[in-house]
CSV table of N, CA, C and O and ligand atoms in Angstrom, one decimal:
chain,number,residue,atom,x,y,z
G,1,MET,N,70.9,86.6,98.6
G,1,MET,CA,71.1,86.5,97.1
G,1,MET,C,70.8,87.7,96.3
G,1,MET,O,71.3,88.2,95.7
G,2,ARG,N,69.5,88.5,96.6
G,2,ARG,CA,69.1,89.5,96.0
G,2,ARG,C,70.0,90.6,96.1
G,2,ARG,O,70.2,91.3,95.3
G,3,GLN,N,70.5,90.7,97.3
G,3,GLN,CA,71.4,92.0,97.6
G,3,GLN,C,72.7,91.7,96.7
G,3,GLN,O,73.1,92.9,96.4
G,4,ILE,N,73.3,90.6,96.8
G,4,ILE,CA,74.3,90.4,95.9
G,4,ILE,C,73.8,91.1,94.5
G,4,ILE,O,74.9,91.7,94.1
G,5,PHE,N,72.7,90.4,93.9
G,5,PHE,CA,72.8,91.0,92.4
G,5,PHE,C,72.4,92.5,92.4
G,5,PHE,O,72.7,93.0,91.6
G,6,LEU,N,71.6,93.0,93.5
G,6,LEU,CA,71.9,94.5,93.6
G,6,LEU,C,73.0,95.1,93.4
G,6,LEU,O,73.5,96.4,92.9
G,7,LEU,N,73.9,94.9,94.3
G,7,LEU,CA,75.1,95.3,94.6
G,7,LEU,C,76.1,95.3,93.0
G,7,LEU,O,76.5,96.2,92.6
G,8,VAL,N,76.0,94.0,92.3
G,8,VAL,CA,76.6,94.1,90.9
G,8,VAL,C,75.9,95.1,90.1
G,8,VAL,O,76.5,95.8,89.5
G,9,VAL,N,74.5,95.2,90.1
G,9,VAL,CA,73.9,96.5,89.1
G,9,VAL,C,74.4,97.3,89.7
G,9,VAL,O,74.6,98.5,88.6
G,10,PHE,N,74.6,97.8,90.8
G,10,PHE,CA,74.9,98.9,91.3
G,10,PHE,C,76.3,99.4,90.7
G,10,PHE,O,76.6,100.3,90.5
G,11,VAL,N,77.2,98.5,91.1
G,11,VAL,CA,78.9,98.7,90.4
G,11,VAL,C,78.7,98.8,89.2
G,11,VAL,O,79.6,99.5,88.5
G,12,LEU,N,78.3,98.1,88.2
G,12,LEU,CA,78.1,98.4,86.8
G,12,LEU,C,77.5,99.7,86.4
G,12,LEU,O,78.0,100.6,85.6
G,13,ALA,N,76.3,100.2,87.1
G,13,ALA,CA,76.0,101.5,86.9
G,13,ALA,C,77.2,102.7,87.3
G,13,ALA,O,76.8,103.7,86.4
G,14,ALA,N,77.6,102.5,88.5
G,14,ALA,CA,78.7,103.3,88.6
G,14,ALA,C,79.5,103.5,87.5
G,14,ALA,O,79.9,104.7,87.4
G,15,ARG,N,80.1,102.1,87.1
G,15,ARG,CA,81.1,102.4,86.2
G,15,ARG,C,80.6,103.0,85.0
G,15,ARG,O,81.4,103.9,84.4
G,16,TRP,N,79.4,102.8,84.6
G,16,TRP,CA,78.7,103.2,83.8
G,16,TRP,C,78.9,105.0,83.8
G,16,TRP,O,79.3,105.5,82.7
G,17,LEU,N,78.5,105.4,84.9
G,17,LEU,CA,78.3,107.0,85.2
G,17,LEU,C,79.6,107.4,85.2
G,17,LEU,O,80.0,108.4,84.3
G,18,VAL,N,80.7,107.1,85.7
G,18,VAL,CA,82.0,107.5,85.5
G,18,VAL,C,82.5,107.5,84.2
G,18,VAL,O,83.0,108.6,84.0
G,19,LYS,N,82.4,106.3,83.5
G,19,LYS,CA,82.8,106.3,82.5
G,19,LYS,C,82.1,107.5,81.3
G,19,LYS,O,82.7,108.4,80.6
G,20,THR,N,80.8,108.0,81.7
G,20,THR,CA,79.9,109.0,80.8
G,20,THR,C,80.3,110.0,81.3
G,20,THR,O,80.7,111.2,80.5
G,21,MET,N,80.4,110.4,82.6
G,21,MET,CA,81.1,111.9,83.0
G,21,MET,C,82.5,111.9,82.5
G,21,MET,O,82.5,113.4,82.4
G,22,ARG,N,83.1,111.1,82.5
G,22,ARG,CA,84.7,111.3,81.9
G,22,ARG,C,84.5,111.9,80.3
G,22,ARG,O,85.4,112.5,80.3
G,23,ALA,N,83.7,110.9,79.7
G,23,ALA,CA,83.6,111.2,78.1
G,23,ALA,C,83.5,112.7,78.1
G,23,ALA,O,83.4,113.6,77.2
G,24,VAL,N,82.1,113.2,78.8
G,24,VAL,CA,81.7,114.6,78.9
G,24,VAL,C,82.6,115.5,79.2
G,24,VAL,O,82.9,116.6,78.9
G,25,GLN,N,83.5,115.3,80.4
G,25,GLN,CA,84.5,116.3,80.7
G,25,GLN,C,85.7,116.4,79.6
G,25,GLN,O,86.0,117.5,79.4
G,26,THR,N,86.1,115.4,79.2
G,26,THR,CA,87.0,115.4,78.0
G,26,THR,C,86.4,115.8,76.8
G,26,THR,O,87.2,116.5,76.0
G,27,GLY,N,85.1,116.1,76.6
G,27,GLY,CA,84.8,116.6,75.4
G,27,GLY,C,84.6,115.7,74.5
G,27,GLY,O,84.3,116.0,73.1
G,28,THR,N,85.1,114.6,74.6
G,28,THR,CA,85.3,113.4,73.4
G,28,THR,C,83.9,112.4,73.5
G,28,THR,O,84.2,111.1,73.9
G,29,ALA,N,82.6,112.6,73.4
G,29,ALA,CA,81.6,112.0,73.6
G,29,ALA,C,81.7,110.8,72.4
G,29,ALA,O,81.9,111.2,71.2
G,30,PRO,N,81.2,109.7,72.6
G,30,PRO,CA,81.6,108.5,71.9
G,30,PRO,C,80.1,108.6,70.9
G,30,PRO,O,79.3,108.1,71.0
G,31,ARG,N,80.6,109.2,69.8
G,31,ARG,CA,79.3,109.8,68.7
G,31,ARG,C,80.2,109.5,67.5
G,31,ARG,O,80.9,110.4,67.1
G,32,GLY,N,79.7,108.2,66.6
G,32,GLY,CA,80.2,108.2,65.4
G,32,GLY,C,81.8,107.4,65.4
G,32,GLY,O,82.1,106.7,64.9
G,33,GLY,N,82.4,108.0,66.5
G,33,GLY,CA,84.0,107.6,66.3
G,33,GLY,C,84.6,107.6,65.3
G,33,GLY,O,85.0,107.1,64.2
G,34,ALA,N,85.0,108.8,65.0
G,34,ALA,CA,85.6,109.4,63.7
G,34,ALA,C,87.0,109.3,63.9
G,34,ALA,O,87.6,108.7,62.6
G,35,ALA,N,87.6,110.0,65.1
G,35,ALA,CA,89.2,109.7,65.1
G,35,ALA,C,89.3,108.9,66.1
G,35,ALA,O,89.5,109.0,67.3
G,36,PRO,N,89.7,107.4,66.1
G,36,PRO,CA,89.7,106.3,66.8
G,36,PRO,C,91.3,106.5,67.6
G,36,PRO,O,92.3,106.3,67.0
G,37,GLY,N,91.1,107.1,68.5
G,37,GLY,CA,92.7,107.4,69.7
G,37,GLY,C,93.4,108.2,68.7
G,37,GLY,O,94.6,108.5,69.1
G,38,ALA,N,93.0,109.4,68.2
G,38,ALA,CA,94.1,110.3,67.6
G,38,ALA,C,94.0,111.4,68.6
G,38,ALA,O,94.9,112.4,68.5
G,39,ALA,N,92.8,111.9,69.1
G,39,ALA,CA,92.9,112.9,69.8
G,39,ALA,C,93.5,112.7,71.0
G,39,ALA,O,94.0,113.9,71.4
G,40,ARG,N,93.2,111.8,71.8
G,40,ARG,CA,93.8,111.6,73.1
G,40,ARG,C,95.3,110.8,72.9
G,40,ARG,O,95.6,110.5,72.2
G,41,GLY,N,95.8,111.2,74.1
G,41,GLY,CA,97.1,110.5,74.3
G,41,GLY,C,98.3,111.4,73.8
G,41,GLY,O,98.3,111.9,72.7
G,42,PRO,N,99.0,111.9,74.7
G,42,PRO,CA,100.3,112.4,74.4
G,42,PRO,C,101.3,111.9,73.4
G,42,PRO,O,101.8,110.7,73.8
G,43,ALA,N,101.7,112.5,72.3
G,43,ALA,CA,102.6,111.9,71.5
G,43,ALA,C,104.0,111.7,72.1
G,43,ALA,O,104.6,110.5,71.9
G,44,ASN,N,104.6,112.6,72.4
G,44,ASN,CA,105.9,112.6,73.1
G,44,ASN,C,106.0,113.5,74.1
G,44,ASN,O,107.1,113.9,74.7
G,45,GLY,N,105.0,113.5,74.9
G,45,GLY,CA,104.9,114.3,76.2
G,45,GLY,C,105.3,115.6,76.1
G,45,GLY,O,105.8,116.5,77.2
G,46,GLY,N,105.1,116.4,75.0
G,46,GLY,CA,105.3,117.4,74.8
G,46,GLY,C,104.2,118.4,75.2
G,46,GLY,O,104.5,119.6,76.0
G,47,ALA,N,102.9,118.2,74.9
G,47,ALA,CA,101.8,119.0,75.6
G,47,ALA,C,101.3,118.6,77.0
G,47,ALA,O,100.1,118.0,77.2
G,48,ARG,N,102.2,118.9,77.5
G,48,ARG,CA,102.0,118.2,79.2
G,48,ARG,C,101.0,119.1,79.7
G,48,ARG,O,101.9,120.1,80.5
G,49,GLN,N,100.0,119.1,80.2
G,49,GLN,CA,99.2,120.2,81.1
G,49,GLN,C,99.2,119.8,82.5
G,49,GLN,O,99.7,118.7,82.8
G,50,ALA,N,98.4,120.1,83.3
G,50,ALA,CA,98.4,120.0,84.9
G,50,ALA,C,97.4,118.9,85.0
G,50,ALA,O,96.3,119.1,85.6
G,51,ARG,N,98.3,117.7,84.6
G,51,ARG,CA,97.3,116.2,84.9
G,51,ARG,C,98.6,115.5,85.4
G,51,ARG,O,98.7,114.5,84.5
G,52,PRO,N,98.6,115.2,86.5
G,52,PRO,CA,99.6,114.2,87.0
G,52,PRO,C,99.1,112.9,86.7
G,52,PRO,O,98.0,112.5,87.2
G,53,GLU,N,99.9,112.0,86.0
G,53,GLU,CA,99.6,110.5,86.0
G,53,GLU,C,99.9,109.9,87.1
G,53,GLU,O,101.1,109.9,87.3
G,54,PRO,N,99.1,108.7,87.7
G,54,PRO,CA,99.5,108.1,88.5
G,54,PRO,C,100.5,107.2,88.2
G,54,PRO,O,100.8,106.5,87.1
G,55,ARG,N,101.5,106.9,89.0
G,55,ARG,CA,102.5,105.7,88.7
G,55,ARG,C,102.1,104.5,88.7
G,55,ARG,O,102.2,103.7,87.9
G,56,GLU,N,101.2,104.5,89.9
G,56,GLU,CA,100.5,102.7,89.4
G,56,GLU,C,99.6,102.4,88.6
G,56,GLU,O,99.0,103.5,88.5
G,57,PRO,N,99.6,101.2,88.1
G,57,PRO,CA,98.2,101.1,87.1
G,57,PRO,C,97.3,101.3,87.6
G,57,PRO,O,96.8,100.3,88.9
G,58,ARG,N,96.4,101.5,86.7
G,58,ARG,CA,94.8,101.8,87.3
G,58,ARG,C,94.1,100.3,87.6
G,58,ARG,O,92.8,100.3,87.8
G,59,GLN,N,94.7,99.3,86.9
G,59,GLN,CA,94.0,97.8,86.7
G,59,GLN,C,93.5,97.4,87.9
G,59,GLN,O,92.8,96.8,88.5
G,60,LEU,N,94.8,97.6,88.9
G,60,LEU,CA,94.6,97.0,90.2
G,60,LEU,C,93.6,97.8,91.1
G,60,LEU,O,93.2,98.9,90.9
G,61,ALA,N,92.7,96.8,91.9
G,61,ALA,CA,91.7,97.6,92.7
G,61,ALA,C,92.3,98.2,93.7
G,61,ALA,O,91.8,99.1,94.0
G,62,GLU,N,93.3,97.8,94.4
G,62,GLU,CA,94.1,98.6,95.3
G,62,GLU,C,96.0,98.9,94.9
G,62,GLU,O,96.2,98.0,94.7
G,63,PRO,N,95.9,99.9,95.0
G,63,PRO,CA,97.5,100.3,94.5
G,63,PRO,C,98.3,99.6,95.5
G,63,PRO,O,98.1,99.6,96.9
G,64,MET,N,99.3,99.1,95.0
G,64,MET,CA,100.7,98.3,96.1
G,64,MET,C,101.4,99.6,96.2
G,64,MET,O,102.1,100.0,95.3
G,65,VAL,N,101.7,99.5,97.2
G,65,VAL,CA,103.2,100.7,98.0
G,65,VAL,C,104.4,99.6,98.0
G,65,VAL,O,104.1,98.5,99.1
G,66,ARG,N,105.5,100.3,98.3
G,66,ARG,CA,106.6,99.4,98.4
G,66,ARG,C,107.1,100.0,99.9
G,66,ARG,O,107.1,101.2,100.0
G,67,CYS,N,107.3,99.1,101.0
G,67,CYS,CA,108.0,99.5,102.3
G,67,CYS,C,109.2,100.2,101.8
G,67,CYS,O,110.4,99.7,101.2
G,68,ALA,N,109.7,101.3,102.5
G,68,ALA,CA,111.1,101.8,102.4
G,68,ALA,C,112.4,101.5,103.1
G,68,ALA,O,113.2,101.8,102.8
G,69,VAL,N,111.8,100.5,103.7
G,69,VAL,CA,113.0,99.8,104.8
G,69,VAL,C,113.3,98.7,104.0
G,69,VAL,O,114.2,98.1,103.8
G,70,CYS,N,112.2,97.8,104.0
G,70,CYS,CA,112.8,96.2,103.6
G,70,CYS,C,112.0,96.0,102.2
G,70,CYS,O,112.3,94.8,102.0
G,71,GLY,N,111.4,96.9,101.4
G,71,GLY,CA,111.0,96.9,100.1
G,71,GLY,C,109.9,95.6,99.8
G,71,GLY,O,109.7,95.6,98.8
G,72,VAL,N,109.3,95.3,100.8
G,72,VAL,CA,108.2,94.6,100.6
G,72,VAL,C,107.2,95.3,100.3
G,72,VAL,O,106.4,96.3,100.3
G,73,HIS,N,106.3,94.8,98.8
G,73,HIS,CA,105.1,95.5,98.7
G,73,HIS,C,103.7,95.0,99.4
G,73,HIS,O,103.6,93.7,99.9
G,74,ALA,N,103.1,96.3,99.5
G,74,ALA,CA,101.8,95.6,100.5
G,74,ALA,C,100.7,96.8,99.9
G,74,ALA,O,101.2,97.7,99.6
G,75,PRO,N,99.7,96.4,100.2
G,75,PRO,CA,98.5,97.0,99.6
G,75,PRO,C,98.3,98.5,100.6
G,75,PRO,O,99.1,98.4,101.8
G,76,LYS,N,97.7,99.7,100.0
G,76,LYS,CA,98.0,100.9,100.4
G,76,LYS,C,97.3,101.0,101.6
G,76,LYS,O,97.5,101.8,102.5
G,77,SER,N,96.4,100.2,101.4
G,77,SER,CA,95.4,100.4,102.8
G,77,SER,C,96.1,100.0,104.2
G,77,SER,O,95.7,100.2,105.2
G,78,GLU,N,96.9,99.0,103.9
G,78,GLU,CA,97.6,98.4,105.3
G,78,GLU,C,98.9,98.6,105.5
G,78,GLU,O,99.2,98.4,106.5
G,79,SER,N,99.2,99.4,104.3
G,79,SER,CA,100.5,100.2,104.9
G,79,SER,C,100.4,101.3,105.8
G,79,SER,O,99.3,101.7,106.0
G,80,ILE,N,101.6,101.3,106.2
G,80,ILE,CA,102.1,102.8,107.1
G,80,ILE,C,102.7,103.8,106.2
G,80,ILE,O,103.4,103.8,105.8
G,81,ALA,N,101.7,104.9,106.2
G,81,ALA,CA,102.5,106.2,105.4
G,81,ALA,C,102.8,107.2,106.7
G,81,ALA,O,102.2,107.6,107.4
G,82,PHE,N,104.3,107.6,106.1
G,82,PHE,CA,104.6,108.2,107.1
G,82,PHE,C,105.9,109.2,106.3
G,82,PHE,O,106.8,108.5,105.6
G,83,GLY,N,105.7,110.5,106.5
G,83,GLY,CA,106.8,111.4,105.8
G,83,GLY,C,106.8,111.4,104.4
G,83,GLY,O,108.0,111.3,103.8
G,84,GLY,N,105.7,110.8,103.8
G,84,GLY,CA,105.6,110.7,102.1
G,84,GLY,C,106.3,109.2,101.6
G,84,GLY,O,106.1,109.1,100.4
G,85,GLN,N,106.4,108.6,102.7
G,85,GLN,CA,106.9,107.2,102.1
G,85,GLN,C,105.8,106.2,103.1
G,85,GLN,O,105.2,106.5,103.7
G,86,TYR,N,106.0,105.0,102.6
G,86,TYR,CA,105.3,103.8,103.2
G,86,TYR,C,106.2,102.7,103.4
G,86,TYR,O,106.9,102.5,103.3
G,87,PHE,N,105.4,102.0,104.6
G,87,PHE,CA,106.1,101.1,105.2
G,87,PHE,C,105.0,99.9,105.4
G,87,PHE,O,104.1,99.8,105.4
G,88,CYS,N,105.8,98.8,105.7
G,88,CYS,CA,104.5,97.5,105.8
G,88,CYS,C,104.3,97.2,107.2
G,88,CYS,O,103.5,96.8,107.2
G,89,GLY,N,104.8,98.3,107.9
G,89,GLY,CA,104.3,98.2,109.5
G,89,GLY,C,104.6,99.0,110.4
G,89,GLY,O,105.3,99.8,109.9
G,90,VAL,N,104.5,99.2,111.1
G,90,VAL,CA,104.7,100.1,112.3
G,90,VAL,C,106.0,100.4,112.8
G,90,VAL,O,106.8,101.1,112.9
G,91,ASP,N,106.8,98.9,113.0
G,91,ASP,CA,107.8,98.5,113.2
G,91,ASP,C,109.0,99.5,112.3
G,91,ASP,O,109.9,100.2,112.4
G,92,HIS,N,108.7,99.1,110.9
G,92,HIS,CA,109.9,99.7,109.9
G,92,HIS,C,109.5,101.0,109.6
G,92,HIS,O,110.5,102.3,109.6
G,93,ALA,N,108.2,101.9,110.2
G,93,ALA,CA,107.7,103.4,109.9
G,93,ALA,C,108.9,103.7,111.1
G,93,ALA,O,109.5,105.3,111.1
G,94,ARG,N,108.8,103.2,112.1
G,94,ARG,CA,109.1,103.8,113.5
G,94,ARG,C,111.1,103.7,113.3
G,94,ARG,O,111.7,104.7,113.6
G,95,ARG,N,111.6,102.4,112.6
G,95,ARG,CA,112.9,102.5,112.1
G,95,ARG,C,113.5,103.4,111.5
G,95,ARG,O,114.3,104.2,111.6
G,96,HIS,N,112.7,104.0,110.5
G,96,HIS,CA,112.9,105.1,109.2
G,96,HIS,C,113.0,106.3,110.1
G,96,HIS,O,113.5,107.2,109.8
G,97,ALA,N,111.8,106.3,111.1
G,97,ALA,CA,111.7,107.8,111.6
G,97,ALA,C,112.7,108.3,112.6
G,97,ALA,O,113.4,109.1,112.8
G,98,ALA,N,113.0,107.2,113.1
G,98,ALA,CA,114.2,107.2,114.4
G,98,ALA,C,115.1,106.2,114.1
G,98,ALA,O,115.3,105.2,114.5
G,99,PRO,N,116.2,106.6,113.2
G,99,PRO,CA,117.2,105.8,112.9
G,99,PRO,C,118.0,105.1,114.1
G,99,PRO,O,118.9,106.4,114.6
G,100,ALA,N,118.0,104.1,114.7
G,100,ALA,CA,119.4,103.8,115.5
G,100,ALA,C,120.5,104.0,115.2
G,100,ALA,O,121.0,102.7,114.3
G,101,GLY,N,121.5,104.6,115.4
G,101,GLY,CA,122.7,104.8,115.0
G,101,GLY,C,123.0,105.9,114.1
G,101,GLY,O,124.3,106.4,113.9
G,102,GLY,N,121.9,106.1,113.6
G,102,GLY,CA,122.1,107.3,112.3
G,102,GLY,C,123.0,107.0,111.3
G,102,GLY,O,123.8,107.9,110.7
G,103,ARG,N,122.9,106.1,110.5
G,103,ARG,CA,123.7,105.7,109.5
G,103,ARG,C,122.4,106.0,108.2
G,103,ARG,O,122.4,104.6,107.4
G,104,GLU,N,122.2,106.9,108.2
G,104,GLU,CA,121.6,107.4,107.1
G,104,GLU,C,122.1,107.7,105.7
G,104,GLU,O,122.8,108.8,105.8
G,105,GLY,N,122.0,106.9,104.7
G,105,GLY,CA,122.7,107.3,103.4
G,105,GLY,C,122.3,108.2,102.9
G,105,GLY,O,123.0,109.3,102.5
G,106,ARG,N,121.2,108.5,102.9
G,106,ARG,CA,120.6,109.4,102.0
G,106,ARG,C,119.4,110.3,102.8
G,106,ARG,O,118.8,109.7,103.0
I,1,ZN,ZN1,109.1,96.9,105.7
């Protein structure tokens, strides 16, 4: 029981640490709150710096990837990554790597 409590405390502390470090990195320390949401956020994507945005939403604990063969969505850790694409299983990865018949559209 005590270990669970310690784990929760640790997770909260880690979250707080990441938040603080991000605020320090961007230079917008939460102080006073003069401009709420004005400094951040690209208005029209004009000033796009070298900061690639992830396609998947960050709310998910684990990003879901789509199988390139059957289109099934699977957790990234359980999927097979091959050739820059993800597959739901080894069978589909093999099928994509060595197509029997060579009917590759794209
Ligand atoms: Zn599949």
